[in-house]
Each structure stands twice: as structure tokens, then as C-alpha cells.
Short mmCIF file of C-alpha atoms and ligand atoms in Angstrom, two decimals:
data_model
loop_
_atom_site.label_atom_id
_atom_site.label_comp_id
_atom_site.label_asym_id
_atom_site.label_seq_id
_atom_site.Cartn_x
_atom_site.Cartn_y
_atom_site.Cartn_z
CA MET A 1 1.30 21.58 -19.92
CA SER A 2 2.37 20.82 -16.36
CA ASP A 3 0.11 17.79 -16.59
CA LEU A 4 2.48 16.28 -19.10
CA ARG A 5 5.21 15.62 -16.56
CA MET A 6 7.23 12.45 -17.08
CA ASN A 7 8.64 10.40 -14.26
CA LYS A 8 12.33 10.57 -13.33
CA LYS A 9 13.49 7.55 -15.28
CA ASP A 10 11.65 8.68 -18.39
CA LYS A 11 13.23 12.10 -18.78
CA LYS A 12 13.47 11.67 -22.52
CA GLY A 13 9.86 10.57 -22.70
CA ILE A 14 7.68 11.34 -25.63
CA HIS A 15 5.68 14.03 -23.87
CA GLN A 16 8.58 16.13 -22.91
CA LEU A 17 9.88 15.94 -26.44
CA TYR A 18 6.48 16.83 -27.79
CA GLN A 19 6.53 20.10 -25.96
CA ASN A 20 9.66 21.12 -27.83
CA ASN A 21 9.49 19.33 -31.11
CA PRO A 22 6.55 17.23 -32.21
CA SER A 23 8.26 15.41 -35.02
CA GLN A 24 11.16 14.47 -32.78
CA ALA A 25 8.65 13.06 -30.34
CA ASP A 26 7.05 11.03 -33.09
CA LYS A 27 10.40 9.46 -33.75
CA ALA A 28 11.00 8.74 -30.09
CA LEU A 29 7.60 7.13 -29.73
CA TRP A 30 7.91 5.18 -32.91
CA GLY A 31 11.43 4.02 -32.15
CA ARG A 32 10.13 2.40 -29.01
CA ILE A 33 7.32 0.45 -30.54
CA THR A 34 8.67 -0.70 -33.88
CA PRO A 35 11.48 -3.13 -33.34
CA LEU A 36 12.82 -4.27 -36.71
CA GLY A 37 11.66 -7.59 -38.03
CA ARG A 38 13.80 -9.82 -40.22
CA ARG A 39 13.58 -7.70 -43.36
CA GLY A 40 13.30 -4.27 -41.86
CA PHE A 41 9.55 -4.35 -41.39
CA ILE A 42 7.59 -4.01 -38.20
CA LYS A 43 7.59 -7.06 -35.97
CA LYS A 44 4.23 -8.72 -35.32
CA SER A 45 4.74 -8.22 -31.58
CA ALA A 46 4.81 -4.44 -32.04
CA LEU A 47 1.63 -4.36 -34.10
CA ALA A 48 -0.83 -4.35 -31.22
CA THR A 49 0.79 -1.29 -29.65
CA MET A 50 0.98 0.44 -33.01
CA ASN A 51 -2.69 -0.21 -33.67
CA ALA A 52 -3.59 1.06 -30.20
CA VAL A 53 -1.66 4.27 -30.87
CA LEU A 54 -3.29 4.75 -34.27
CA GLY A 55 -6.72 3.89 -32.89
CA ALA A 56 -7.32 1.54 -35.82
CA ASN A 57 -5.75 -1.53 -37.33
CA MET A 58 -3.11 -0.69 -39.90
CA VAL A 59 -4.09 -2.65 -42.97
CA PHE A 60 -1.01 -3.96 -44.87
CA ALA A 61 1.09 -3.34 -41.77
CA GLU A 62 3.44 -6.07 -42.93
CA HIS A 63 4.55 -3.74 -45.72
CA PHE A 64 5.09 -0.66 -43.56
CA PRO A 65 8.82 -0.02 -43.15
CA ALA A 66 10.06 0.01 -39.59
CA GLY A 67 11.47 3.38 -38.66
CA MET A 68 8.98 5.25 -40.82
CA ILE A 69 6.51 7.36 -38.88
CA PRO A 70 2.83 6.93 -39.75
CA ALA A 71 1.54 10.10 -41.37
CA LEU A 72 -1.23 10.32 -38.81
CA LEU A 73 1.33 10.95 -36.10
CA TYR A 74 3.92 12.82 -38.08
CA HIS A 75 2.12 16.12 -38.33
CA SER A 76 0.17 15.73 -35.17
CA THR A 77 0.68 18.07 -32.25
CA GLU A 78 -1.43 15.87 -30.00
CA PRO A 79 0.32 14.13 -27.11
CA PHE A 80 0.32 10.32 -27.03
CA GLN A 81 -3.35 9.47 -26.86
CA ILE A 82 -4.60 6.46 -24.92
CA PRO A 83 -7.79 5.15 -26.53
CA GLY A 84 -10.84 6.24 -24.54
CA LYS A 85 -8.80 8.32 -22.09
CA SER A 86 -8.40 12.03 -21.44
CA GLU A 87 -5.13 13.53 -22.62
CA GLN A 88 -4.85 15.09 -19.18
CA LEU A 89 -3.83 11.75 -17.68
CA VAL A 90 -0.11 11.61 -16.88
CA VAL A 91 1.44 8.82 -18.92
CA LEU A 92 4.18 6.97 -17.01
CA ASN A 93 4.82 4.31 -19.61
CA ASP A 94 3.50 3.59 -23.10
CA ARG A 95 4.44 -0.09 -23.32
CA PRO A 96 2.67 -1.36 -21.34
CA ILE A 97 0.35 1.61 -20.95
CA ASN A 98 0.34 3.12 -17.46
CA ALA A 99 -1.26 6.47 -16.75
CA GLU A 100 -2.36 8.26 -13.60
CA THR A 101 -4.89 10.96 -12.76
CA PRO A 102 -3.75 14.36 -11.40
CA ALA A 103 -5.34 14.95 -7.98
CA HIS A 104 -7.52 17.89 -9.04
CA LEU A 105 -9.10 15.80 -11.82
CA LEU A 106 -10.32 13.31 -9.21
CA ASP A 107 -12.61 16.04 -7.86
CA PRO A 108 -15.95 14.57 -9.10
CA GLU A 109 -17.76 12.32 -6.59
CA TRP A 110 -17.18 9.30 -8.83
CA THR A 111 -14.26 9.09 -11.21
CA PRO A 112 -15.32 9.54 -14.86
CA ASN A 113 -14.31 6.74 -17.25
CA ASP A 114 -11.94 8.84 -19.32
CA LEU A 115 -10.10 9.97 -16.19
CA PHE A 116 -9.81 6.60 -14.44
CA PHE A 117 -6.16 5.51 -14.17
CA VAL A 118 -4.75 2.71 -16.32
CA ARG A 119 -2.34 0.10 -15.09
CA ASN A 120 -1.52 -2.52 -17.72
CA ASN A 121 1.07 -5.24 -17.25
CA GLY A 122 0.76 -6.51 -20.82
CA ILE A 123 -0.97 -5.72 -24.10
CA PRO A 124 -4.79 -5.45 -24.02
CA PRO A 125 -6.75 -7.80 -26.30
CA GLU A 126 -7.84 -6.33 -29.63
CA ASN A 127 -11.07 -6.61 -31.58
CA VAL A 128 -13.00 -7.89 -28.59
CA ASN A 129 -16.37 -9.34 -29.56
CA PRO A 130 -18.70 -9.17 -26.55
CA LYS A 131 -21.15 -11.56 -28.24
CA SER A 132 -18.69 -14.43 -28.22
CA TRP A 133 -16.96 -13.53 -24.93
CA THR A 134 -17.21 -16.21 -22.23
CA LEU A 135 -16.26 -16.53 -18.58
CA THR A 136 -15.29 -20.00 -17.35
CA ILE A 137 -15.30 -20.89 -13.67
CA GLU A 138 -13.33 -23.98 -12.67
CA GLY A 139 -10.62 -25.12 -10.25
CA GLU A 140 -9.78 -27.90 -7.78
CA SER A 141 -12.24 -26.44 -5.27
CA ALA A 142 -15.08 -25.92 -7.76
CA LYS A 143 -17.79 -28.61 -7.69
CA THR A 144 -18.36 -28.26 -11.44
CA THR A 145 -16.99 -26.25 -14.35
CA LYS A 146 -19.31 -23.73 -15.95
CA ARG A 147 -19.04 -21.31 -18.80
CA TYR A 148 -21.13 -18.14 -19.11
CA SER A 149 -21.72 -15.69 -21.94
CA LEU A 150 -22.26 -12.01 -21.10
CA GLU A 151 -25.96 -12.59 -21.81
CA ASP A 152 -26.01 -15.45 -19.29
CA LEU A 153 -24.54 -13.16 -16.66
CA LYS A 154 -27.03 -10.40 -17.42
CA ASN A 155 -30.10 -12.66 -17.62
CA ASN A 156 -29.51 -15.41 -15.06
CA PHE A 157 -28.24 -13.50 -12.04
CA PRO A 158 -29.42 -10.37 -10.23
CA THR A 159 -27.70 -7.25 -11.57
CA VAL A 160 -26.23 -5.10 -8.81
CA HIS A 161 -24.22 -1.91 -8.58
CA TYR A 162 -21.74 -0.68 -6.00
CA TYR A 163 -19.34 2.24 -5.72
CA LEU A 164 -15.92 0.66 -5.26
CA THR A 165 -12.48 2.18 -4.84
CA LEU A 166 -9.60 0.73 -6.84
CA GLU A 167 -6.07 1.74 -5.90
CA CYS A 168 -2.87 0.24 -7.27
CA GLY A 169 -0.72 -1.26 -4.49
CA GLY A 170 2.16 0.86 -5.80
CA ASN A 171 0.34 4.20 -5.70
CA GLY A 172 2.73 6.72 -4.10
CA ARG A 173 5.81 4.63 -4.98
CA LYS A 174 7.57 7.74 -6.31
CA GLU A 175 8.32 8.95 -2.78
CA PHE A 176 10.28 5.93 -1.56
CA ASN A 177 13.98 6.29 -0.89
CA PRO A 178 15.99 4.32 -1.80
CA PRO A 179 13.70 4.25 -4.82
CA ALA A 180 11.73 1.17 -5.77
CA LYS A 181 11.60 -0.15 -9.31
CA GLY A 182 8.29 0.00 -11.13
CA ASN A 183 5.92 2.72 -12.26
CA GLN A 184 6.72 5.90 -10.36
CA TRP A 185 3.13 6.65 -9.36
CA SER A 186 2.62 9.87 -7.45
CA THR A 187 -0.92 10.04 -6.06
CA GLY A 188 -3.10 9.22 -9.05
CA ALA A 189 -3.32 5.42 -9.31
CA VAL A 190 -6.70 5.50 -7.61
CA GLY A 191 -10.32 6.06 -8.55
CA CYS A 192 -13.80 5.23 -7.36
CA ALA A 193 -16.54 4.46 -9.88
CA LYS A 194 -20.05 3.05 -9.96
CA TRP A 195 -19.69 -0.53 -11.16
CA THR A 196 -22.52 -2.63 -12.61
CA GLY A 197 -22.49 -6.40 -12.88
CA VAL A 198 -23.18 -9.48 -10.78
CA LYS A 199 -21.96 -10.56 -7.37
CA LEU A 200 -19.01 -12.91 -7.69
CA LYS A 201 -20.62 -14.84 -4.81
CA ASP A 202 -23.66 -15.68 -6.97
CA LEU A 203 -21.43 -17.12 -9.70
CA LEU A 204 -19.24 -19.10 -7.30
CA GLU A 205 -22.33 -20.56 -5.62
CA ASP A 206 -23.82 -21.44 -9.00
CA VAL A 207 -20.71 -23.48 -9.79
CA GLY A 208 -20.50 -24.90 -6.27
CA ILE A 209 -17.71 -24.26 -3.77
CA LYS A 210 -15.99 -27.24 -2.15
CA LYS A 211 -15.25 -27.10 1.58
CA ASP A 212 -11.51 -26.90 1.01
CA ALA A 213 -11.69 -23.63 -1.02
CA VAL A 214 -9.04 -21.12 0.08
CA TYR A 215 -8.54 -18.63 -2.74
CA ILE A 216 -9.90 -17.53 -6.09
CA THR A 217 -7.83 -16.30 -9.01
CA TYR A 218 -8.36 -14.78 -12.44
CA TYR A 219 -6.99 -15.13 -15.95
CA GLY A 220 -7.40 -12.27 -18.46
CA LYS A 221 -7.14 -12.11 -22.22
CA ASP A 222 -4.26 -9.64 -22.41
CA THR A 223 -0.97 -10.85 -23.88
CA HIS A 224 2.52 -10.89 -22.44
CA LEU A 225 4.93 -8.13 -23.51
CA SER A 226 7.24 -10.80 -24.92
CA GLY A 227 4.53 -11.67 -27.44
CA ASP A 228 4.54 -15.27 -26.19
CA PRO A 229 0.86 -16.32 -26.36
CA ASN A 230 1.40 -19.04 -23.74
CA LYS A 231 2.72 -16.69 -21.09
CA THR A 232 0.23 -15.34 -18.53
CA VAL A 233 0.62 -11.60 -17.92
CA ILE A 234 -0.70 -11.54 -14.38
CA SER A 235 -2.89 -13.90 -12.36
CA ARG A 236 -3.68 -12.78 -8.85
CA GLY A 237 -6.65 -13.20 -6.57
CA VAL A 238 -8.13 -12.96 -3.10
CA PRO A 239 -8.96 -15.29 -0.20
CA ILE A 240 -12.36 -16.96 -0.55
CA GLU A 241 -13.79 -14.78 2.27
CA LYS A 242 -13.15 -11.60 0.26
CA ALA A 243 -14.47 -13.29 -2.90
CA LEU A 244 -17.75 -14.08 -1.11
CA GLN A 245 -18.21 -10.54 0.24
CA GLU A 246 -21.47 -8.91 -0.99
CA GLU A 247 -19.63 -6.13 -2.80
CA SER A 248 -17.14 -8.33 -4.69
CA MET A 249 -18.20 -8.17 -8.33
CA VAL A 250 -17.81 -9.31 -11.91
CA VAL A 251 -18.69 -6.16 -13.89
CA TRP A 252 -19.44 -5.10 -17.45
CA ALA A 253 -20.23 -1.43 -16.85
CA MET A 254 -18.53 1.53 -15.23
CA ASN A 255 -20.56 4.66 -14.47
CA ASP A 256 -23.45 3.21 -16.53
CA GLN A 257 -21.33 2.83 -19.68
CA ALA A 258 -19.49 -0.16 -21.12
CA LEU A 259 -16.07 -0.63 -19.53
CA PRO A 260 -13.35 1.35 -21.30
CA VAL A 261 -11.06 -0.88 -23.37
CA MET A 262 -8.14 -0.03 -21.08
CA ASN A 263 -10.08 -0.89 -17.92
CA GLY A 264 -10.98 -4.41 -18.98
CA TYR A 265 -13.71 -4.33 -21.64
CA PRO A 266 -15.91 -6.33 -21.81
CA LEU A 267 -15.65 -7.96 -18.34
CA ARG A 268 -13.57 -7.57 -15.17
CA LEU A 269 -13.42 -8.35 -11.49
CA VAL A 270 -13.68 -5.57 -8.91
CA PHE A 271 -12.58 -6.06 -5.30
CA GLY A 272 -12.96 -2.65 -3.70
CA GLY A 273 -10.42 -1.61 -1.08
CA TRP A 274 -7.82 -4.24 -2.00
CA PRO A 275 -4.78 -3.72 -4.22
CA ALA A 276 -6.31 -3.17 -7.66
CA SER A 277 -4.02 -5.90 -9.00
CA CYS A 278 -6.57 -8.37 -7.54
CA SER A 279 -9.23 -7.02 -9.91
CA GLY A 280 -8.57 -8.92 -13.13
CA LYS A 281 -9.35 -7.15 -16.42
CA TRP A 282 -10.46 -8.74 -19.72
CA LEU A 283 -11.70 -11.54 -17.50
CA GLN A 284 -12.12 -14.95 -19.14
CA LYS A 285 -11.46 -17.44 -16.36
CA ILE A 286 -11.81 -17.69 -12.61
CA ALA A 287 -10.40 -20.63 -10.68
CA ILE A 288 -11.42 -21.65 -7.16
CA ARG A 289 -8.22 -22.86 -5.53
CA ASN A 290 -7.60 -25.19 -2.60
CA LYS A 291 -4.44 -23.26 -1.69
CA ILE A 292 -3.15 -19.69 -1.77
CA HIS A 293 -2.90 -18.95 -5.47
CA ASP A 294 0.62 -19.07 -6.94
CA GLY A 295 0.24 -17.43 -10.39
CA PRO A 296 2.41 -14.69 -11.92
CA LYS A 297 2.70 -11.65 -9.59
CA MET A 298 1.33 -13.57 -6.59
CA THR A 299 4.68 -14.94 -5.41
CA GLY A 300 8.21 -13.70 -4.65
CA GLN A 301 8.37 -9.95 -4.10
CA SER A 302 5.28 -8.94 -6.13
CA TYR A 303 2.47 -7.21 -4.24
CA ARG A 304 4.14 -8.25 -0.99
CA VAL A 305 5.73 -6.29 1.84
CA PRO A 306 8.12 -7.39 4.59
CA CYS A 307 6.11 -9.22 7.26
CA LYS A 308 8.09 -7.22 9.84
CA PRO A 309 9.34 -3.64 9.26
CA VAL A 310 12.88 -3.34 7.84
CA PRO A 311 15.36 -0.44 7.57
CA PRO A 312 15.26 1.34 4.17
CA GLY A 313 17.32 -0.44 1.52
CA THR A 314 17.18 -3.90 3.12
CA LYS A 315 17.08 -6.95 0.86
CA VAL A 316 14.26 -9.13 2.13
CA ALA A 317 14.06 -12.87 1.40
CA ASP A 318 10.90 -14.04 -0.41
CA GLU A 319 9.81 -16.13 2.57
CA ASP A 320 9.82 -13.03 4.78
CA MET A 321 7.43 -11.16 2.49
CA CYS A 322 3.65 -11.16 3.16
CA ILE A 323 0.81 -10.71 0.65
CA ILE A 324 -0.86 -7.27 0.76
CA GLU A 325 -4.56 -7.54 1.61
CA ALA A 326 -6.82 -4.53 2.36
CA MET A 327 -5.22 -1.17 1.51
CA PRO A 328 -4.48 1.30 4.35
CA VAL A 329 -6.41 4.49 5.21
CA LYS A 330 -5.70 7.34 2.80
CA SER A 331 -7.08 10.61 1.44
CA LEU A 332 -6.64 13.05 -1.41
CA ILE A 333 -7.35 16.77 -1.61
CA THR A 334 -9.04 17.30 -4.99
CA TYR A 335 -9.94 20.97 -4.67
CA PRO A 336 -8.22 23.32 -5.03
CA LYS A 337 -5.45 22.32 -7.38
CA SER A 338 -1.98 22.48 -5.83
CA GLY A 339 -0.51 25.93 -6.42
CA ALA A 340 -3.83 27.76 -6.08
CA MET A 341 -3.70 31.46 -5.21
CA ILE A 342 -6.38 33.12 -3.11
CA SER A 343 -6.82 36.51 -1.53
CA LEU A 344 -6.38 36.94 2.18
CA ASN A 345 -9.94 37.66 3.23
CA ARG A 346 -11.50 34.82 1.31
CA THR A 347 -12.67 31.55 2.85
CA LEU A 348 -11.41 28.62 0.84
CA ASN A 349 -13.75 25.67 0.42
CA ILE A 350 -11.56 22.60 0.21
CA ARG A 351 -12.72 19.09 -0.68
CA GLY A 352 -11.54 15.60 -1.48
CA HIS A 353 -12.05 11.89 -0.83
CA ALA A 354 -10.90 9.43 1.83
CA TRP A 355 -10.91 5.62 1.86
CA ALA A 356 -9.62 2.82 4.08
CA GLY A 357 -9.54 -0.66 2.51
CA ASP A 358 -12.42 -2.70 3.95
CA ALA A 359 -13.02 -0.20 6.76
CA ALA A 360 -14.95 3.07 6.78
CA VAL A 361 -13.22 6.41 7.35
CA LYS A 362 -14.32 7.85 10.68
CA ASN A 363 -12.88 11.33 10.45
CA ILE A 364 -10.60 13.57 8.49
CA GLU A 365 -8.69 16.65 9.52
CA TYR A 366 -6.73 19.34 7.74
CA SER A 367 -3.70 21.37 8.75
CA ILE A 368 -2.29 24.62 7.35
CA ASP A 369 0.71 24.71 9.69
CA PHE A 370 2.61 21.60 8.58
CA GLY A 371 0.81 19.29 10.99
CA ARG A 372 1.26 21.28 14.20
CA SER A 373 -2.49 21.69 14.62
CA TRP A 374 -5.43 19.95 12.98
CA ASN A 375 -9.00 21.05 12.28
CA PRO A 376 -11.94 18.79 11.49
CA CYS A 377 -13.47 18.39 8.03
CA THR A 378 -17.00 17.13 7.48
CA ILE A 379 -17.17 13.70 5.87
CA SER A 380 -19.97 11.88 4.06
CA THR A 381 -21.18 8.43 5.08
CA PRO A 382 -20.08 5.74 2.61
CA GLU A 383 -22.48 4.89 -0.21
CA ASN A 384 -21.60 1.23 0.50
CA ARG A 385 -18.63 -0.67 1.93
CA ASN A 386 -15.40 -0.10 -0.08
CA ALA A 387 -16.65 3.23 -1.53
CA TRP A 388 -14.56 6.32 -0.95
CA GLN A 389 -16.11 9.09 1.15
CA HIS A 390 -16.15 12.80 0.41
CA PHE A 391 -14.86 15.47 2.76
CA GLU A 392 -14.92 19.22 2.82
CA ALA A 393 -13.97 22.15 5.05
CA GLN A 394 -13.91 25.95 5.02
CA VAL A 395 -10.40 27.20 5.50
CA LYS A 396 -9.23 30.69 6.54
CA PHE A 397 -5.65 31.87 6.47
CA PRO A 398 -4.20 34.25 9.10
CA GLU A 399 -1.86 36.25 6.82
CA THR A 400 -0.45 36.37 3.30
CA GLY A 401 2.23 33.93 2.26
CA TYR A 402 2.95 30.34 1.28
CA TYR A 403 1.00 27.55 2.92
CA GLU A 404 0.62 23.85 2.56
CA LEU A 405 -2.72 22.22 3.07
CA TRP A 406 -2.38 18.74 4.52
CA ALA A 407 -5.16 16.19 5.01
CA LYS A 408 -5.15 13.25 7.43
CA ALA A 409 -7.83 10.56 7.60
CA THR A 410 -8.50 8.12 10.43
CA ASP A 411 -10.46 4.90 9.95
CA GLU A 412 -13.01 3.24 12.22
CA ASN A 413 -10.25 1.07 13.72
CA GLY A 414 -8.36 4.16 14.86
CA GLN A 415 -5.65 3.89 12.18
CA SER A 416 -4.46 7.29 10.87
CA GLN A 417 -2.38 8.29 7.89
CA PRO A 418 1.26 8.96 8.72
CA MET A 419 2.44 12.52 8.08
CA ILE A 420 5.62 11.30 6.41
CA LEU A 421 6.44 8.21 4.39
CA PRO A 422 5.41 4.98 6.13
CA GLY A 423 7.46 1.76 6.27
CA TRP A 424 9.96 1.43 3.43
CA ASN A 425 9.59 -1.81 1.48
CA PRO A 426 11.57 -3.19 -1.46
CA ARG A 427 8.89 -2.72 -4.14
CA GLY A 428 7.47 0.56 -2.88
CA TYR A 429 3.92 -0.41 -1.94
CA LEU A 430 1.38 1.08 0.48
CA ASN A 431 2.50 4.70 0.71
CA ASN A 432 -0.43 6.29 2.51
CA ALA A 433 1.33 9.43 3.76
CA CYS A 434 -0.80 12.59 4.08
CA HIS A 435 -1.53 14.33 0.80
CA ARG A 436 -0.36 17.95 0.72
CA ILE A 437 -0.93 20.78 -1.71
CA ALA A 438 0.59 24.26 -2.02
CA ILE A 439 -1.50 27.41 -1.52
CA LYS A 440 -0.46 31.04 -1.89
CA VAL A 441 -2.42 33.67 -0.05
CA GLN A 442 -2.09 37.21 -1.39
N1 MTE B 1 -5.74 -8.92 -17.04
C1 MTE B 1 -5.16 -7.96 -16.31
N2 MTE B 1 -5.76 -7.53 -15.19
C2 MTE B 1 -5.20 -6.55 -14.44
C3 MTE B 1 -3.94 -5.99 -14.80
C4 MTE B 1 -3.33 -6.45 -16.00
O1 MTE B 1 -2.25 -6.01 -16.39
N3 MTE B 1 -3.97 -7.44 -16.73
N4 MTE B 1 -3.36 -5.05 -13.99
C5 MTE B 1 -3.78 -5.07 -12.58
C6 MTE B 1 -3.26 -3.96 -11.81
S1 MTE B 1 -1.65 -4.10 -11.23
C7 MTE B 1 -4.04 -2.89 -11.45
S2 MTE B 1 -3.45 -1.65 -10.44
C8 MTE B 1 -5.42 -2.78 -11.96
C9 MTE B 1 -5.61 -1.46 -12.68
O2 MTE B 1 -6.92 -1.30 -13.10
P1 MTE B 1 -7.29 -0.15 -14.13
O3 MTE B 1 -6.27 -0.18 -15.24
O4 MTE B 1 -8.67 -0.42 -14.56
O5 MTE B 1 -7.19 1.16 -13.37
O6 MTE B 1 -5.77 -3.82 -12.85
C10 MTE B 1 -5.30 -5.10 -12.48
N5 MTE B 1 -5.86 -6.10 -13.34
MO1 MO B 2 -1.32 -2.40 -9.61
#
């Protein structure tokens, strides 16, 4: 049940209510997704969310009175279920859906599909037909415009696979003070999976890249929360150099299965090591731009940090904010689970993962004395660039009592994780402070 925590601002969230009173929770959930239409029926804009919650399209939905709770949910004792996802994910928001993975569930080498975090800015497309899905590549710096079906991608280009880490730029936001608006991610907006698809480079070269190309961007098929079909939810991208990197991909499979609906089915971009917001889901268009892309969530304060450090709480002008590129060095202890109890004479085998944007992690250390002294862990060599690496160590404790296990990674450029919160920034990005878990020795 402790996995069903809600964030601070969502104290009255559906999960918490569920623990006490399921039917009350149903009402809370339903109240949030069924704004009244003109005659007291559910608004069209709320339908997509309702259908996602039910896991099927409600036939005759136009006749279903707003305020009434679907029978499927009314007697259910299940927590809010995200299609295709484990109920152990911690749901931070249900419209749009945002859910993170508790650290101990990230223990497998590669993150399983049902445990991979979900960060939606809008409403995912429904009734996707992979047979008619197309990807268009165009833009001022494209020599031609081309359109590909999924079959074209699979048949006309070499299929490759890489293990790539995706981490939301706002992972760890919860710790910032003064707090930053947005999803209050703790440590779980990260995962590393095996992705299968084609190299983005092969597609861009097939279309032809003009000399003045600077950036690429994506457009997805999700819809804006306002319901306005002409509004783009999010359109970000990366400099052309990152787009042309060997490991930058357009993918249709994750861990050898079709992409989960929530992670971009049937097609998405994956740029390992960069803010995951660059990796467009439900991908239908890529544009090659002759300037730094300026779509929604590229400009202003989004996915940007002050170019120079500022004191906490400072208002920073848009022109003094710089775009986040590769993510900083970071690590996560995935075994044991925080709060573990062990007996004094036992050796504890700890393990976890470490990653560092475009760089490799060179070493990782652990501390059981709040950072006063550090001991080395062993670390695996990366499967490929932008893949997280696995570490482990055997830990002994000198006496009974409460301990914290801290982990600190250092990358090949000599950059280490800070022990406490790094530079405050208005939107709460890039918190790569050491992960720590509690251990009781008896
Ligand atoms: N089309 C589209 N792509 C998107 C998003 C989105 O809302 N719509 N969210 C972005 C953000 S902010 C993140 S962190 C990642 C999350 O990927 P995941 O949900 O597969 O974990 O997707 C990115 N790609
Ligand atoms: Mo994100």
C-alpha cells in the first residue's frame, strides 16, 4: 500500500481515497474526468480519458449521465489502472496520465514494459491502426519530403536495437525548495529498455539533409488537454548532431514487444541520455529545421535552466534560460528496497544502475556513514552508448541501528553526483543528487 503514495498537491487523490473508501474514490475519479456537457451528459473532451480508464470504448457514451459512476468502477477495489501498466506504479496525475516507478521495481537489468514510467502531456491517440500509420519527414532543411509506412521502415532500412536510458528532465523535482510547479517526481521518471527500430540517421539521409540543417523536431498524434484538435501538445527535438548519432532511433518495439500504448505505440523517437521530452511518442512527423526548433515546450521556461546559477527562488527571464541537453550523471539503488531490515552478521548485496547522459559512468561508490567515507562498487561496462550500467557491492555494518545507504556515481569526464540538491532552477529540472535508502540492522 505504501506504493500508492500521492504527491503533496494531490492529497485528496483517488488512491488515498481508495484505501479508505472505494466508492468515494470512484466519485473523486469520476468527478475529475466527466465535466458536464450542455444537457448534463459527458463532454466529448472527457470521453478519451473515460475510455482509457474503462479499457474499452463506452458505446452510447453520449447517453451516459455525467456524475454517474460506471458500474465497472463502482464496485471495484482496484486502484486506478493505467492500460498496460503495473498497478505498482505511483500515479502522480490521471489527466494527463503521469506515473513513476518505485526504485526497487527498477531492479531488473532492463526496465520491463509494464513498469516503465509514463509522462503524458496530453491525451494519447485511440484506436491506433498500425497498418495505416505513416511517418512523414519534411522541413526547410530536408531535400525532399517522404512518407513511410511501418512496413517501409521495417523492410527498407536495417533494423537495429540499442539499450537506451530515458529520464524525464524533471525527475527528482519533488526535492526542490522553493518547490517547482509540475509533476512532483521523486526518483522514478527513468528507465532503460531494449529498443528495436531503425536509425534516425538512415531516415534523414534517405530524405536528404541540406547543409543548413540545425535541429530536428517531432510531432505526435496525441491531443491537447483542451480538446482543441489544432493545438500541438508538445513538439521538441535535438540538434542535428544528436539526431545523426548511431544510437538515435525511431522505434516500434520495446524489450522485443510492441510499444505499450502509453509509451508511444506504434512508433516513437528515442534519444538516450537526453531529457526524455526529446523522444516524441505516437510519432507521425519529423521536421529537419534550419534553426533551433521553436515548438511548444521548446521555448520560454520549458526544459530550460538558468544559463548561470541563481539563488533559490529567483525569477529568471526567458532569454537567460538555456536548453537542457545531455542529462547529468546519476544513479539509483534498486536493491534492497528502502526500509530493509537485516541482521548484524549478514553481508548485504546491494545493486542498482548508473547513467550519465552521453558519457559513460567510470565508477560508483557507496557510503553507510552519510558521505563521510566512500567504498567502491563494481560496475558493468555499458552495453552501448546511452545505456545505463549496473553496479553492485557487498556491504557490512559495524553495529545494530539505523543506517542510510548512499550511492554516488562519477562519469568519464570526472563529474560526480552532488550529495545534496544541485542548482535550484525555476522549473525543477536536473536533480541528480545521490540516491539514499534506509536500512535497519538488528
Ligand atoms: N507525443 C508526445 N511525446 C512525448 C510526450 C508527450 O506528452 N507527447 N512527453 C514527453 C516527455 S516530457 C517525456 S519525459 C517522455 C516520457 O516517455 P514515456 O512516457 O515513454 O516514459 O515522452 C516525451 N514524448
Ligand atoms: Mo519529461
